[in-house]
mmCIF file of C-alpha atoms in Angstrom:
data_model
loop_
_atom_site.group_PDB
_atom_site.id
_atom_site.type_symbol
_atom_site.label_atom_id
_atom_site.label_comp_id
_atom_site.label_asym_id
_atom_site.label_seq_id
_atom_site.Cartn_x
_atom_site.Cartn_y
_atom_site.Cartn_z
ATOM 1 C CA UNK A 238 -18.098 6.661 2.445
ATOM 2 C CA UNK A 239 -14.610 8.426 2.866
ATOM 3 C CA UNK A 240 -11.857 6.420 1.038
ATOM 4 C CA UNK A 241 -8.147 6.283 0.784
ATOM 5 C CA UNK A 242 -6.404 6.985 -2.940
ATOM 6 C CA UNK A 243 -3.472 4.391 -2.781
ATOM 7 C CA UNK A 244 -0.626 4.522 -5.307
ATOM 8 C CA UNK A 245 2.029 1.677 -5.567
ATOM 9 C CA UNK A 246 5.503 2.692 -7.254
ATOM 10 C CA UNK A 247 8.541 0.677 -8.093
ATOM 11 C CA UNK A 248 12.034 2.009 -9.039
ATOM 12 C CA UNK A 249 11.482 1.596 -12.958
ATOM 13 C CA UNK A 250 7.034 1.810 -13.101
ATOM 14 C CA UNK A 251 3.900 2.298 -11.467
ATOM 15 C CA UNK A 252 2.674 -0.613 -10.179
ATOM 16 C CA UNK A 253 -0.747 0.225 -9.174
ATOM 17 C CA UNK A 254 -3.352 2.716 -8.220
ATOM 18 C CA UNK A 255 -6.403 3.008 -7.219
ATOM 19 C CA UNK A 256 -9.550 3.712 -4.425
ATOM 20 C CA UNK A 257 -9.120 1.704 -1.488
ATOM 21 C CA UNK A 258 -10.783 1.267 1.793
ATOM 22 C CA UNK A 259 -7.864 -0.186 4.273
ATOM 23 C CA UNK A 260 -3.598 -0.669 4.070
ATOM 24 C CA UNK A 261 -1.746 -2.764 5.346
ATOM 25 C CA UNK A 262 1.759 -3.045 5.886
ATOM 26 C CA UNK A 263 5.125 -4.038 7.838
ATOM 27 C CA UNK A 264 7.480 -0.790 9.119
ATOM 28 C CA UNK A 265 10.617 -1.121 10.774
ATOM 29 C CA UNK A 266 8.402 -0.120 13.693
ATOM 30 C CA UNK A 267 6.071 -2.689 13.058
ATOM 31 C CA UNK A 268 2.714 -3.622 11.478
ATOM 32 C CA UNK A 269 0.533 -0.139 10.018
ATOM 33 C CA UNK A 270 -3.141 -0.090 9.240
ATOM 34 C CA UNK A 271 -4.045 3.015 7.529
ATOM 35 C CA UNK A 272 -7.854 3.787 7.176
ATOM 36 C CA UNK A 273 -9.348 6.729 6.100
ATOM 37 C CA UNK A 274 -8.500 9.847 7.919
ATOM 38 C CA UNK A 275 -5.255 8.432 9.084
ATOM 39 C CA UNK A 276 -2.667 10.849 10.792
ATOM 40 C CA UNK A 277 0.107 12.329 8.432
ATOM 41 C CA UNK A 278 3.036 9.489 8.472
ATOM 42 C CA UNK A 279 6.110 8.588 7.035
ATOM 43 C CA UNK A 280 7.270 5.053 7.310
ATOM 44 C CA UNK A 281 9.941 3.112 6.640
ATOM 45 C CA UNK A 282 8.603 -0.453 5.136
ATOM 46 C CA UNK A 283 10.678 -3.732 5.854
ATOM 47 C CA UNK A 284 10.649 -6.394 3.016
ATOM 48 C CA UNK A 285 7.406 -8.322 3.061
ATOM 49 C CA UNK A 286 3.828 -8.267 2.451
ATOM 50 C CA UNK A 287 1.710 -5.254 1.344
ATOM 51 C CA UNK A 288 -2.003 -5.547 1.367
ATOM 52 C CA UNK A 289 -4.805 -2.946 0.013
ATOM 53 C CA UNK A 290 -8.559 -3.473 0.510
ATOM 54 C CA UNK A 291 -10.540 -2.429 -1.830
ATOM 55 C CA UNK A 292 -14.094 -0.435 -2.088
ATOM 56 C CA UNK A 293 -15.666 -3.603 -2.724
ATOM 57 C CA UNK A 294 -13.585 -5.810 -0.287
ATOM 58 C CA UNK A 295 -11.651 -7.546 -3.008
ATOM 59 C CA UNK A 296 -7.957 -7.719 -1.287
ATOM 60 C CA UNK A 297 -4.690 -7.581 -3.579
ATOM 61 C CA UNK A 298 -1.788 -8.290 -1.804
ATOM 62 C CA UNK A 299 1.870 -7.714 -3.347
ATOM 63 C CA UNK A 300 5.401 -8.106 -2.541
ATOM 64 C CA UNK A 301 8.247 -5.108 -1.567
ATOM 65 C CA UNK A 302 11.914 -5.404 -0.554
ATOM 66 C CA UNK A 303 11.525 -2.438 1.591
ATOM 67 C CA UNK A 304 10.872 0.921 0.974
ATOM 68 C CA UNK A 305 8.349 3.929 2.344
ATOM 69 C CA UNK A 306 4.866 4.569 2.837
ATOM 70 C CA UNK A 307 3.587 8.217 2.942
ATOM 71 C CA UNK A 308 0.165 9.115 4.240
ATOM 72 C CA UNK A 309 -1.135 12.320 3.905
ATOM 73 C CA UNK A 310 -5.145 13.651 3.437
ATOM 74 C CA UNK A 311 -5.970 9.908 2.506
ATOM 75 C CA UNK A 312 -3.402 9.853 0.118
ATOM 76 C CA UNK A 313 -1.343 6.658 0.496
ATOM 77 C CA UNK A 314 1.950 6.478 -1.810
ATOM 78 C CA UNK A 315 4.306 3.746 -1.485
ATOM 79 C CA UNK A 316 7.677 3.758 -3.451
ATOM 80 C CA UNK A 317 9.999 0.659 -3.185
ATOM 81 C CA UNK A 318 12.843 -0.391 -5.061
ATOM 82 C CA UNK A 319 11.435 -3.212 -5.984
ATOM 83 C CA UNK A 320 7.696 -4.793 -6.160
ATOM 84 C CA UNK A 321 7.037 -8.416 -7.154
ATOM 85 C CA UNK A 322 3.890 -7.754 -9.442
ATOM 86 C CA UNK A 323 2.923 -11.264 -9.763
ATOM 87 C CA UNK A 324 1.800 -11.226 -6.485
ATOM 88 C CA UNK A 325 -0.687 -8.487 -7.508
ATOM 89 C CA UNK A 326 -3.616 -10.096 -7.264
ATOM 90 C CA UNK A 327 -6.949 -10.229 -5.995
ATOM 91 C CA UNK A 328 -7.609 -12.946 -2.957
#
């Protein structure tokens, strides 16, 4: 099963990383779903909701005031300023 390696960075930490299965998030050109074997892209991410999906299909969801998303040989880095980590959970 392919998979995508996701890494979530704030200004001052790394927030998370890990194997995931599906992305989620809100560009300035609207809603992405990246999925294994995704196009290179380079997006610019509004403030709102990120969500990852793991292996397992355990979902942890997390807040960003903006930022980018970079997806390149199912390597998914997002960097924003800031990330509200209580929100990193698993639903």
């Amino acid at each position: 099963m392919s998979s995508l390696k996701v890494e979530m960075v704030a200004a001052d930490r790394k927030v998370w990383e890990g194997e995931a299965k599906f992305v989620r998030a809100r560009s300035i050109s609207g809603e992405l779903g990246i999925l294994p074997g995704h196009t290179p892209l380079l997006g610019v991410l509004v403030e709102g909701e990120v969500s990852i999906e793991s292996l397992e299909g355990e979902r942890r969801t997390v807040m960003v005031d903006g930022g980018f998303l970079s997806v390149d040989s199912d390597v998914v880095t997002i960097v924003a300023e800031h990330v509200d980590a209580s929100s990193l959970q698993a639903n």
